[in-house]
Every structure is written in C-alpha cells, then in structure tokens.
Tab-separated table of C-alpha atoms in Angstrom:
chain	number	residue	atom	x	y	z
A	18	MET	CA	98.178	130.140	75.197
A	19	LYS	CA	94.707	130.979	73.989
A	20	LEU	CA	93.548	131.179	77.559
A	21	TRP	CA	95.443	134.389	78.123
A	22	GLY	CA	94.464	136.101	74.843
A	23	ARG	CA	91.142	137.355	76.135
A	24	ARG	CA	90.266	141.009	76.762
A	25	ARG	CA	92.008	142.519	79.750
A	26	THR	CA	90.151	143.508	82.889
A	27	ARG	CA	90.056	147.018	84.319
A	28	ARG	CA	92.861	146.225	86.753
A	29	GLU	CA	95.013	144.927	83.927
A	30	GLN	CA	94.293	148.043	81.806
A	31	LEU	CA	95.158	150.283	84.742
A	32	ALA	CA	98.419	148.459	85.310
A	33	ALA	CA	99.301	148.785	81.592
A	34	LEU	CA	98.599	152.548	81.655
A	35	LEU	CA	100.737	152.957	84.760
A	36	VAL	CA	103.566	151.052	83.122
A	37	LEU	CA	103.294	153.232	80.016
A	38	GLY	CA	103.335	156.360	82.131
A	39	GLY	CA	106.334	155.106	84.020
A	40	LEU	CA	108.209	154.465	80.783
A	41	VAL	CA	107.441	157.993	79.594
A	42	VAL	CA	108.742	159.409	82.862
A	43	PHE	CA	111.856	157.261	82.563
A	44	VAL	CA	112.593	158.463	78.991
A	45	VAL	CA	112.028	162.114	79.937
A	46	LEU	CA	114.177	161.737	83.026
A	47	VAL	CA	117.039	160.196	81.054
A	48	TYR	CA	116.826	163.003	78.462
A	49	VAL	CA	116.783	165.704	81.127
A	50	VAL	CA	119.690	164.244	83.067
A	51	ILE	CA	121.950	163.405	80.149
A	52	VAL	CA	121.133	165.950	77.430
A	53	LEU	CA	120.169	168.983	79.485
A	54	GLY	CA	122.241	168.274	82.567
A	55	GLY	CA	125.246	167.171	80.520
A	56	GLY	CA	124.911	170.204	78.210
A	57	ALA	CA	124.900	172.514	81.239
A	58	LEU	CA	128.094	170.923	82.508
A	59	ILE	CA	129.943	171.402	79.243
A	60	GLY	CA	128.519	174.879	78.656
A	61	HIS	CA	126.394	173.917	75.636
A	62	THR	CA	122.862	175.116	76.452
A	63	SER	CA	121.781	176.898	73.299
A	64	SER	CA	120.734	173.672	71.556
A	65	PRO	CA	120.856	169.911	72.328
A	66	HIS	CA	124.302	168.450	71.933
A	67	ALA	CA	124.314	165.721	69.231
A	68	GLY	CA	126.641	163.428	71.151
A	69	LEU	CA	124.644	163.697	74.373
A	70	SER	CA	121.446	162.983	72.450
A	71	VAL	CA	122.973	159.804	71.016
A	72	LEU	CA	124.151	158.792	74.488
A	73	ALA	CA	120.656	159.349	75.961
A	74	THR	CA	119.107	157.320	73.154
A	75	ALA	CA	121.557	154.454	73.786
A	76	VAL	CA	120.851	154.470	77.524
A	77	VAL	CA	117.096	154.355	76.903
A	78	ALA	CA	117.443	151.528	74.344
A	79	LEU	CA	119.627	149.424	76.626
A	80	SER	CA	117.571	149.978	79.799
A	81	LEU	CA	114.026	150.138	78.500
A	82	GLY	CA	113.301	146.374	78.609
A	83	ARG	CA	114.637	145.969	82.125
A	84	VAL	CA	112.812	149.036	83.400
A	85	GLN	CA	109.582	147.902	81.742
A	86	SER	CA	109.776	144.463	83.416
A	87	ARG	CA	110.353	146.062	86.796
A	88	LEU	CA	107.545	148.524	86.309
A	89	GLU	CA	105.156	145.737	85.299
A	90	VAL	CA	105.899	143.866	88.543
A	91	VAL	CA	105.526	146.984	90.713
A	92	MET	CA	102.359	148.277	89.030
A	93	SER	CA	100.777	144.847	88.935
A	94	ARG	CA	101.286	144.419	92.656
A	95	LEU	CA	100.059	147.967	93.218
A	96	VAL	CA	96.730	147.392	91.466
A	97	HIS	CA	96.351	143.958	93.104
A	98	GLY	CA	96.687	145.231	96.643
A	99	GLY	CA	100.351	144.402	97.173
A	100	SER	CA	100.107	140.697	96.210
A	101	GLN	CA	101.495	139.078	93.098
A	102	SER	CA	99.307	139.356	90.046
A	103	PRO	CA	97.861	136.210	88.479
A	104	TYR	CA	100.120	136.614	85.453
A	105	GLU	CA	103.197	136.992	87.638
A	106	VAL	CA	102.267	133.882	89.565
A	107	LEU	CA	101.793	131.941	86.340
A	108	SER	CA	105.134	133.082	84.905
A	109	ARG	CA	106.915	132.103	88.128
A	110	PHE	CA	105.029	128.850	88.658
A	111	SER	CA	107.548	126.353	87.245
A	112	PRO	CA	110.618	127.923	88.927
A	113	ALA	CA	108.713	128.112	92.216
A	114	VAL	CA	107.805	124.425	92.310
A	115	THR	CA	111.011	123.050	90.798
A	116	GLY	CA	113.662	125.464	92.032
A	117	GLY	CA	113.969	124.077	95.574
A	118	PRO	CA	116.092	121.168	96.788
A	119	ALA	CA	115.067	117.698	95.631
A	120	THR	CA	114.102	116.754	99.170
A	121	ASP	CA	111.478	119.520	99.412
A	122	ASP	CA	107.845	118.616	99.190
A	123	LEU	CA	106.801	119.549	95.652
A	124	PRO	CA	103.023	119.189	96.262
A	125	ALA	CA	103.261	121.477	99.316
A	126	ARG	CA	105.061	124.183	97.336
A	127	MET	CA	102.563	123.798	94.511
A	128	ALA	CA	99.641	124.220	96.934
A	129	GLU	CA	101.267	127.355	98.378
A	130	VAL	CA	101.752	128.895	94.922
A	131	LEU	CA	98.188	127.979	93.960
A	132	ALA	CA	96.731	129.627	97.067
A	133	ALA	CA	98.888	132.746	96.642
A	134	GLY	CA	98.009	133.175	92.978
A	135	THR	CA	94.269	132.736	93.301
A	136	GLY	CA	93.879	134.398	96.687
A	137	ALA	CA	92.015	131.300	97.855
A	138	ARG	CA	91.316	130.447	101.472
A	139	ALA	CA	93.029	127.065	101.056
A	140	ALA	CA	94.493	124.918	98.312
A	141	GLN	CA	95.046	121.206	97.949
A	142	VAL	CA	97.016	118.961	95.626
A	143	TRP	CA	95.779	115.412	95.050
A	144	LEU	CA	97.900	112.740	93.342
A	145	MET	CA	96.751	109.647	91.477
A	146	VAL	CA	98.784	106.862	93.115
A	147	ASP	CA	98.135	103.197	92.340
A	148	GLY	CA	94.792	104.012	90.753
A	149	ARG	CA	93.499	106.070	93.701
A	150	LEU	CA	93.446	109.806	94.386
A	151	ARG	CA	95.448	110.549	97.528
A	152	LEU	CA	95.771	113.932	99.277
A	153	ALA	CA	99.407	115.023	98.811
A	154	ALA	CA	99.422	118.542	100.301
A	155	THR	CA	97.222	121.251	101.812
A	156	TRP	CA	97.954	124.972	102.148
A	157	PRO	CA	97.861	126.211	104.815
A	158	ALA	CA	98.984	122.968	106.444
A	159	ASP	CA	96.389	123.270	109.234
A	160	GLY	CA	93.609	124.422	106.920
A	161	ALA	CA	90.190	122.781	106.767
A	162	THR	CA	89.641	120.019	104.273
A	163	ALA	CA	88.308	121.644	101.121
A	164	ARG	CA	85.884	118.873	100.298
A	165	GLU	CA	84.135	119.516	103.614
A	166	LEU	CA	83.331	123.167	102.818
A	167	PRO	CA	81.221	125.067	100.253
A	168	GLY	CA	82.894	127.088	97.498
A	169	ARG	CA	85.206	124.296	96.433
A	170	ARG	CA	86.716	124.461	92.927
A	171	GLN	CA	88.753	121.673	91.372
A	172	LEU	CA	90.513	120.983	88.077
A	173	SER	CA	91.990	117.734	86.814
A	174	VAL	CA	95.623	117.613	85.720
A	175	ARG	CA	96.165	115.402	82.696
A	176	GLN	CA	99.069	114.606	80.428
A	177	ALA	CA	98.649	112.665	77.183
A	178	GLY	CA	95.129	111.792	78.359
A	179	GLU	CA	96.355	110.294	81.647
A	180	LEU	CA	94.918	111.627	84.915
A	181	LEU	CA	97.866	112.609	87.133
A	182	GLY	CA	96.052	114.453	89.893
A	183	VAL	CA	93.599	117.157	90.899
A	184	LEU	CA	94.138	120.759	92.033
A	185	VAL	CA	91.582	122.102	94.511
A	186	VAL	CA	91.023	125.648	95.806
A	187	GLN	CA	88.687	126.745	98.577
A	188	GLU	CA	87.201	130.191	98.018
A	189	HIS	CA	86.701	132.682	100.821
A	190	GLU	CA	83.145	132.912	102.055
A	191	ASN	CA	81.070	135.154	99.735
A	192	VAL	CA	84.242	136.009	97.747
A	193	PRO	CA	84.314	133.877	94.592
A	194	LEU	CA	87.292	133.757	92.274
A	195	THR	CA	87.474	136.516	89.712
A	196	PRO	CA	87.583	135.615	85.995
A	197	VAL	CA	91.325	136.349	85.975
A	198	GLU	CA	91.888	134.086	88.981
A	199	GLU	CA	89.822	131.385	87.345
A	200	ARG	CA	91.980	131.615	84.227
A	201	LEU	CA	95.069	131.515	86.403
A	202	PHE	CA	93.731	128.380	88.086
A	203	ALA	CA	93.237	126.742	84.701
A	204	GLY	CA	96.691	127.865	83.562
A	205	LEU	CA	98.358	126.368	86.621
A	206	ALA	CA	96.540	123.090	86.019
A	207	ASN	CA	97.801	123.099	82.425
A	208	GLN	CA	101.398	123.636	83.570
A	209	ALA	CA	101.328	121.158	86.466
A	210	GLY	CA	101.569	117.955	84.427
A	211	LEU	CA	105.317	117.332	84.611
A	212	VAL	CA	105.490	118.431	88.248
A	213	LEU	CA	102.683	116.107	89.316
A	214	ARG	CA	104.160	113.237	87.324
A	215	GLY	CA	107.439	113.617	89.202
A	216	ALA	CA	105.642	113.960	92.542
A	217	ARG	CA	103.545	110.900	91.752
A	218	LEU	CA	106.611	108.831	90.922
A	219	ARG	CA	108.163	109.834	94.227
A	220	ALA	CA	104.956	109.017	96.120
A	221	GLU	CA	104.755	105.628	94.400
A	222	LEU	CA	108.366	104.880	95.343
A	223	VAL	CA	107.671	105.807	98.961
A	224	HIS	CA	104.548	103.640	98.913
A	225	ARG	CA	106.464	100.713	97.386
A	226	LEU	CA	109.224	101.093	99.967
A	227	ALA	CA	106.708	101.040	102.812
A	228	GLU	CA	105.019	97.978	101.297
A	229	LEU	CA	108.342	96.170	100.877
A	230	SER	CA	109.276	97.018	104.464
A	231	ARG	CA	105.951	95.655	105.663
A	232	LEU	CA	106.388	92.463	103.636
A	233	ALA	CA	109.944	92.031	104.933
A	234	ALA	CA	108.732	92.413	108.522
A	235	GLU	CA	105.911	89.941	107.880
A	236	LEU	CA	108.392	87.522	106.329
A	237	ARG	CA	110.598	87.725	109.421
A	238	ARG	CA	107.618	87.089	111.671
A	239	SER	CA	106.468	84.223	109.452
A	240	ARG	CA	109.884	82.608	109.579
A	241	GLN	CA	109.983	82.954	113.352
A	242	ARG	CA	106.519	81.376	113.581
A	243	LEU	CA	107.680	78.483	111.399
A	244	VAL	CA	110.701	77.930	113.645
A	245	ASP	CA	108.503	78.084	116.745
A	246	ALA	CA	105.990	75.727	115.113
A	247	GLN	CA	108.741	73.253	114.241
A	248	ASP	CA	110.035	73.335	117.805
A	249	ALA	CA	106.530	72.838	119.162
A	250	GLU	CA	105.897	70.023	116.678
A	251	ARG	CA	109.123	68.298	117.672
A	252	LYS	CA	108.180	68.509	121.354
A	253	ARG	CA	104.681	67.238	120.575
A	254	LEU	CA	106.133	64.339	118.615
A	255	GLU	CA	108.460	63.416	121.475
A	256	ARG	CA	105.530	63.580	123.903
A	257	ASP	CA	103.279	61.494	121.663
A	258	ILE	CA	105.989	58.878	121.183
A	259	HIS	CA	106.641	58.750	124.920
A	260	ASP	CA	102.995	58.703	125.997
A	261	GLY	CA	101.629	56.612	123.158
A	262	ALA	CA	103.668	54.226	121.026
A	263	GLN	CA	106.515	53.893	123.522
A	264	GLN	CA	104.196	52.857	126.345
A	265	HIS	CA	102.572	50.202	124.138
A	266	LEU	CA	105.931	48.818	123.060
A	267	VAL	CA	107.359	48.815	126.616
A	268	ALA	CA	104.309	46.945	127.920
A	269	LEU	CA	104.555	44.479	125.019
A	270	ALA	CA	108.242	43.810	125.786
A	271	VAL	CA	107.560	43.323	129.502
A	272	ASN	CA	104.700	40.906	128.852
A	273	LEU	CA	106.722	38.898	126.339
A	274	ARG	CA	109.537	38.462	128.881
A	275	LEU	CA	106.986	37.422	131.472
A	276	ALA	CA	105.497	34.876	129.049
A	277	HIS	CA	108.957	33.474	128.430
A	278	THR	CA	109.482	33.090	132.182
A	279	LEU	CA	106.076	31.414	132.644
A	280	ALA	CA	106.535	29.058	129.709
A	281	GLY	CA	108.395	26.498	131.802
A	282	ARG	CA	106.440	26.810	135.031
A	283	SER	CA	102.879	27.553	133.839
A	284	PRO	CA	102.394	26.884	130.113
A	285	GLU	CA	98.646	27.598	130.204
A	286	ARG	CA	99.153	31.003	131.780
A	287	ALA	CA	101.935	31.758	129.325
A	288	ASP	CA	99.645	30.871	126.409
A	289	ARG	CA	96.915	33.211	127.664
A	290	LEU	CA	99.461	36.004	128.134
A	291	LEU	CA	100.835	35.507	124.612
A	292	ALA	CA	97.337	35.585	123.173
A	293	GLU	CA	96.715	38.897	124.912
A	294	GLN	CA	99.857	40.319	123.317
A	295	CYS	CA	98.294	40.041	119.878
A	296	GLN	CA	95.824	42.733	120.890
A	297	ALA	CA	98.648	44.782	122.475
A	298	ALA	CA	100.686	44.568	119.264
A	299	THR	CA	97.660	45.678	117.224
A	300	ALA	CA	97.150	48.653	119.561
A	301	ALA	CA	100.841	49.576	119.199
A	302	ILE	CA	100.563	49.438	115.391
A	303	GLU	CA	97.490	51.654	115.462
A	304	ALA	CA	99.264	54.172	117.725
A	305	ILE	CA	102.278	54.296	115.406
A	306	THR	CA	100.016	54.614	112.349
A	307	SER	CA	98.090	57.456	113.946
A	308	LEU	CA	101.334	59.149	114.875
A	309	SER	CA	102.732	58.822	111.341
A	310	ARG	CA	99.688	60.583	109.911
A	311	GLY	CA	100.696	63.709	111.852
A	312	ILE	CA	104.249	63.603	110.463
A	313	TYR	CA	103.849	62.884	106.759
A	314	PRO	CA	101.463	60.140	105.737
A	315	SER	CA	102.762	57.624	103.250
A	316	LEU	CA	99.350	57.642	101.569
A	317	LEU	CA	99.920	61.264	100.581
A	318	VAL	CA	103.132	60.320	98.830
A	319	ASP	CA	101.867	57.106	97.237
A	320	GLU	CA	98.164	57.733	96.547
A	321	GLY	CA	97.707	61.484	96.548
A	322	LEU	CA	95.764	64.132	98.430
A	323	ALA	CA	92.244	62.745	98.022
A	324	VAL	CA	93.138	59.274	99.395
A	325	ALA	CA	95.160	60.708	102.304
A	326	LEU	CA	92.350	63.068	103.324
A	327	ARG	CA	89.754	60.340	102.937
A	328	THR	CA	91.669	58.325	105.543
A	329	ALA	CA	91.919	61.375	107.810
A	330	VAL	CA	88.169	61.956	107.491
A	331	ALA	CA	87.532	58.320	108.422
A	332	TRP	CA	89.414	58.855	111.689
A	333	SER	CA	87.520	62.058	112.519
A	334	PRO	CA	85.550	61.851	115.803
A	335	LEU	CA	82.793	63.936	114.149
A	336	PRO	CA	80.696	62.901	111.137
A	337	ALA	CA	82.700	64.211	108.181
A	338	GLU	CA	82.088	64.158	104.432
A	339	LEU	CA	84.753	64.415	101.758
A	340	VAL	CA	83.798	65.652	98.278
A	341	ALA	CA	86.610	65.366	95.735
A	342	ALA	CA	86.102	65.557	91.988
A	343	ASP	CA	88.864	64.461	89.619
A	344	ILE	CA	91.737	65.525	91.839
A	345	GLY	CA	95.051	64.694	90.187
A	346	ARG	CA	98.556	64.966	91.554
A	347	TYR	CA	100.227	68.277	92.349
A	348	PRO	CA	103.737	69.259	93.446
A	349	ALA	CA	104.705	67.716	96.784
A	350	GLY	CA	104.864	71.080	98.584
A	351	VAL	CA	101.391	72.034	97.392
A	352	GLU	CA	99.879	68.669	98.397
A	353	ALA	CA	101.557	68.824	101.833
A	354	ALA	CA	100.313	72.371	102.467
A	355	ALA	CA	96.764	71.412	101.442
A	356	TYR	CA	96.824	68.206	103.519
A	357	PHE	CA	98.096	69.715	106.770
A	358	CYS	CA	95.871	72.790	106.420
A	359	ALA	CA	92.803	70.552	105.996
A	360	LEU	CA	93.960	68.295	108.847
A	361	GLU	CA	94.427	71.275	111.169
A	362	ALA	CA	90.971	72.589	110.255
A	363	LEU	CA	89.395	69.157	110.894
A	364	GLN	CA	91.096	68.870	114.279
A	365	ASN	CA	90.115	72.416	115.278
A	366	SER	CA	86.487	71.739	114.373
A	367	ALA	CA	86.498	68.492	116.358
A	368	LYS	CA	88.125	70.045	119.438
A	369	HIS	CA	86.628	73.529	119.672
A	370	SER	CA	83.581	74.053	117.474
A	371	SER	CA	80.942	71.817	119.119
A	372	ALA	CA	79.905	71.010	115.548
A	373	THR	CA	77.740	68.070	114.537
A	374	ALA	CA	79.072	67.687	110.980
A	375	ILE	CA	82.031	68.703	108.813
A	376	ARG	CA	82.263	68.948	105.034
A	377	LEU	CA	85.602	68.890	103.209
A	378	ASP	CA	85.680	69.867	99.518
A	379	LEU	CA	88.573	69.381	97.106
A	380	ARG	CA	88.521	71.110	93.730
A	381	GLY	CA	91.375	70.955	91.299
A	382	GLY	CA	92.159	72.660	88.026
A	383	PRO	CA	94.974	73.062	85.544
A	384	THR	CA	96.838	75.506	87.776
A	385	ILE	CA	94.753	75.836	90.965
A	386	LEU	CA	93.986	73.543	93.893
A	387	GLU	CA	91.252	74.567	96.345
A	388	VAL	CA	90.592	72.980	99.743
A	389	THR	CA	87.550	73.995	101.800
A	390	VAL	CA	86.579	72.820	105.294
A	391	GLN	CA	83.144	73.878	106.566
A	392	ASP	CA	81.592	73.002	109.944
A	393	ASP	CA	78.238	73.861	111.532
A	394	GLY	CA	79.697	74.654	114.945
A	395	ALA	CA	79.652	77.630	117.272
A	396	GLY	CA	82.278	79.670	115.456
A	397	PHE	CA	84.807	81.805	117.293
A	398	ASP	CA	86.337	85.254	117.549
A	399	LEU	CA	89.157	85.655	115.019
A	400	GLY	CA	90.851	88.149	117.298
A	401	ALA	CA	90.877	85.880	120.365
A	402	ALA	CA	94.260	84.828	121.704
A	403	HIS	CA	93.514	81.101	121.619
A	404	ALA	CA	92.670	81.329	117.918
A	405	GLY	CA	95.998	82.832	116.867
A	406	ALA	CA	98.474	79.927	116.881
A	407	GLY	CA	96.466	77.382	114.892
A	408	LEU	CA	95.358	79.915	112.288
A	409	ALA	CA	98.901	81.295	111.968
A	410	ASN	CA	100.229	77.782	111.363
A	411	MET	CA	97.687	77.145	108.603
A	412	ARG	CA	98.342	80.516	107.008
A	413	ASP	CA	102.111	80.029	107.095
A	414	ARG	CA	101.848	76.578	105.493
A	415	VAL	CA	99.586	77.821	102.692
A	416	GLU	CA	101.530	81.024	102.014
A	417	SER	CA	104.846	79.145	102.012
A	418	ALA	CA	103.478	77.212	99.016
A	419	GLY	CA	102.432	80.456	97.276
A	420	GLY	CA	98.737	80.221	98.171
A	421	THR	CA	96.180	82.255	100.088
A	422	LEU	CA	94.060	81.331	103.094
A	423	THR	CA	90.576	82.688	103.807
A	424	ILE	CA	88.798	82.168	107.132
A	425	GLU	CA	85.169	83.119	107.683
A	426	THR	CA	83.565	82.514	111.053
A	427	THR	CA	80.501	83.800	112.840
A	428	PRO	CA	79.512	82.914	116.398
A	429	LEU	CA	76.746	80.265	116.336
A	430	ARG	CA	76.955	79.943	112.538
A	431	GLY	CA	80.034	77.808	111.952
A	432	THR	CA	83.459	78.287	110.404
A	433	LEU	CA	84.763	78.127	106.824
A	434	VAL	CA	88.458	77.579	106.089
A	435	ALA	CA	89.392	77.877	102.410
A	436	ALA	CA	92.891	77.438	100.965
A	437	ARG	CA	93.667	78.343	97.358
A	438	LEU	CA	97.000	76.981	96.136
A	439	PRO	CA	98.804	77.356	92.799
A	440	GLY	CA	100.609	74.527	91.085
A	441	ALA	CA	100.421	72.764	87.726
A	442	PRO	CA	99.433	69.092	87.929
A	443	ARG	CA	102.248	66.618	87.526
A	444	PRO	CA	102.805	65.426	83.948
A	445	GLY	CA	100.921	62.226	83.198
A	446	ASP	CA	98.442	62.597	86.055
C-alpha cells in the first residue's frame, strides 16, 4: 500500500536498528556456541572446523526469519512504550476482528482494535443500516460519546463506492494522533470494508427480525380487535333490533289484532285504528332501513360508494356536504372499508365534536381511492381513552383493505380523517 511507503519516523528507525543489532548478536551467538563451543568439545581449537561452520550457517539460515519477526515485535513494543506498534496492529487487524466466534460482536472488537492501535481515548464504529448511520459499538463501552467532545477524528469506510460505515476516534486532551497513528487509522479504514459489510448485513437482519416481530404482534392485536368489534357489533345489532324495529313490529301486530276485534263491535274505531297503523308501518320501515345502513347498505352494492354516502350524509343530524368527482366502482372490500370508515367519522363528528358543519370528499384514481371527512368541531386528544375504540375500528377496516388512515385533530380547530385505499377500478366502470 502506498500509504505505508513513506519515510520512517525516528521511533521506526530506532526499532529497525535494534532489530539489526539483535540479528547480529544472534548470528555471533550461534557461531560462538556451535563453532567455538563445538570445536572445544571435539578438541579442534586451532582453526574453525568446516563441518561445524556449515552447521552454524544452516542454523542461522533456518532460524533467521523467525528470530527477525520476534525481534521486530519485541523492539517495536519497546520503542512504543510496551504497546503494540501501529504496523503490528494493522497486520493483526483482520485476524483480530474475524477470528472470534460468529456470535461475537464484530463492531465492538473492531472498536477495541482501533483504540488500541491509535492510542485514542475512545473509538466508535458506525454502520450504515437502511440508509441511516447507526452507532454499532463504542470502546470503552462506558466511554463518552465522541461526537460530544473536541478532538474527534472520523473516516468513512467505502467499498466499490458504497458507504458502509464510519470509524471514529477520540483523541486524548492535548495529545493529537501522531502521523504514524493517522496513517494507521486510514489503513484500518481501508481494510474494514468486508468486516463492516458483514456486520451491516447482520444488523439489517436483526432490524428486519425486530420489525417482523412488531408487525406480527400488531397483526395479533388487530385480529383480536376485529373479533372484539364483531362481537360488539353483533350485540349492538341485537339491541337495535330489540329496541327499535322489533318494538315497532310488536306494536303494529298488537294494534292489528285489536282492530280485528273492534271490527265487529265498533267499526268506526277500528277504521281509525287501522288508519293509524299506516304511520306505524312507515315508522317500522324507516327503522329497518336505518338499521340496514349500519350492516351493509344495498345502495353500496347496487349504486356504488358515492350514492351510498350521499344517502348517509342526508341522514346526518349536522349540516354535511359531499364532494365526489367521477368516482367509479372499486373492489367490494375497498368500497366497504371506505364506506364504514366515512360513516364512523360522520357519526363521531355528530356525537362528540360539537361541530356546525362536516365536509366529506371522495377522490378516485386509476389505482387509488381517497376518502376525507373534515369537521369544524372542538377536536379531541388522540391519546384519550374514549378516542381509542372508534379510531382503532376505522384503522383496522382501512388497513385490512391494504390502505392507510391519517387522523389530524387539534382542540378547538376540528378533526380531519383521511383514508387512502388501493384498488384498481372494476373493468367497464
């Protein structure tokens, strides 16, 4: 690497001289022990023995590389105050961060190696996960956040032009990195690409797993809310039938039997009673019609969303305006979700908002259907307990059809409920 081809520093020159001196001592020592010592043992001291000289040369040739490597490590640590030299750290970087078990935290080991090699006060490893830089590790683990302190150095880690992460070191106060340590820092950043890519993949998998777990839990809660809503709707329907339509029909049956009894004894009274039953029958029809709108209106099936909501707006106790432009037909599930969401919003505005007017907008497109209900009422607190059930029902209906629900409300400034639903229009509409 070009980075390491620059002129050596004084410490590096001193270490090289010490290594050279050590090698000289080693060669002399081998010669003395084998040639002179061996010659003394065999009684050949007048001149060097040829065989012992060859043996000494072979020992030096075979051991010189190993001895040199060991001397370089020892002398390098000696001139660097007992710590690993920058070059030693760089040469051991990849084994240090990849040699542990797969379950170890790679970013944490990388931060430790980075801090040890540069002599920094602290080191951090940041990973690019889902388009955002996230702090993956800090060394020491309880160290201060580097971005909060002066003397912060950072280098980006890239591979094939892609940003994988950032390495950060925090210098000691009034002790900046030396040129060698700076080059080491750059060298570590150059070598960290594959390691950070693997760590990023693992972090993304962990993030995806957490997201899937959250979605699964939300799905379970949503299903339970749907079951609870269906049970509540069934009980409400039974109550409405009992208190509304059933009472009208029971009274109508009783009065018709009474009219039949009076027909022979008091025809005039029977005629008046029968005439009154016309109004009772009309009231019963209206009650049943109103009830059917809360189940599944036939107008929604036969005429579409705009006609069904126009009828619902006409029955609203508050002044309501419907604006619908060229709304075609959509899949049944999408139309039902839009209808009942709008109906729930209309009813909530009428019951709780103290509004004076409501506006309902329908906008359709090739693949999108939007329903918006806006009132000018008092608004409410989204976090309040009484607001939870109705909003959860609307959200579950919309999301079950693949859409999204947005609710904006401000006390004294009204409420906006907007549903955005996907679904291609029906062919021919």
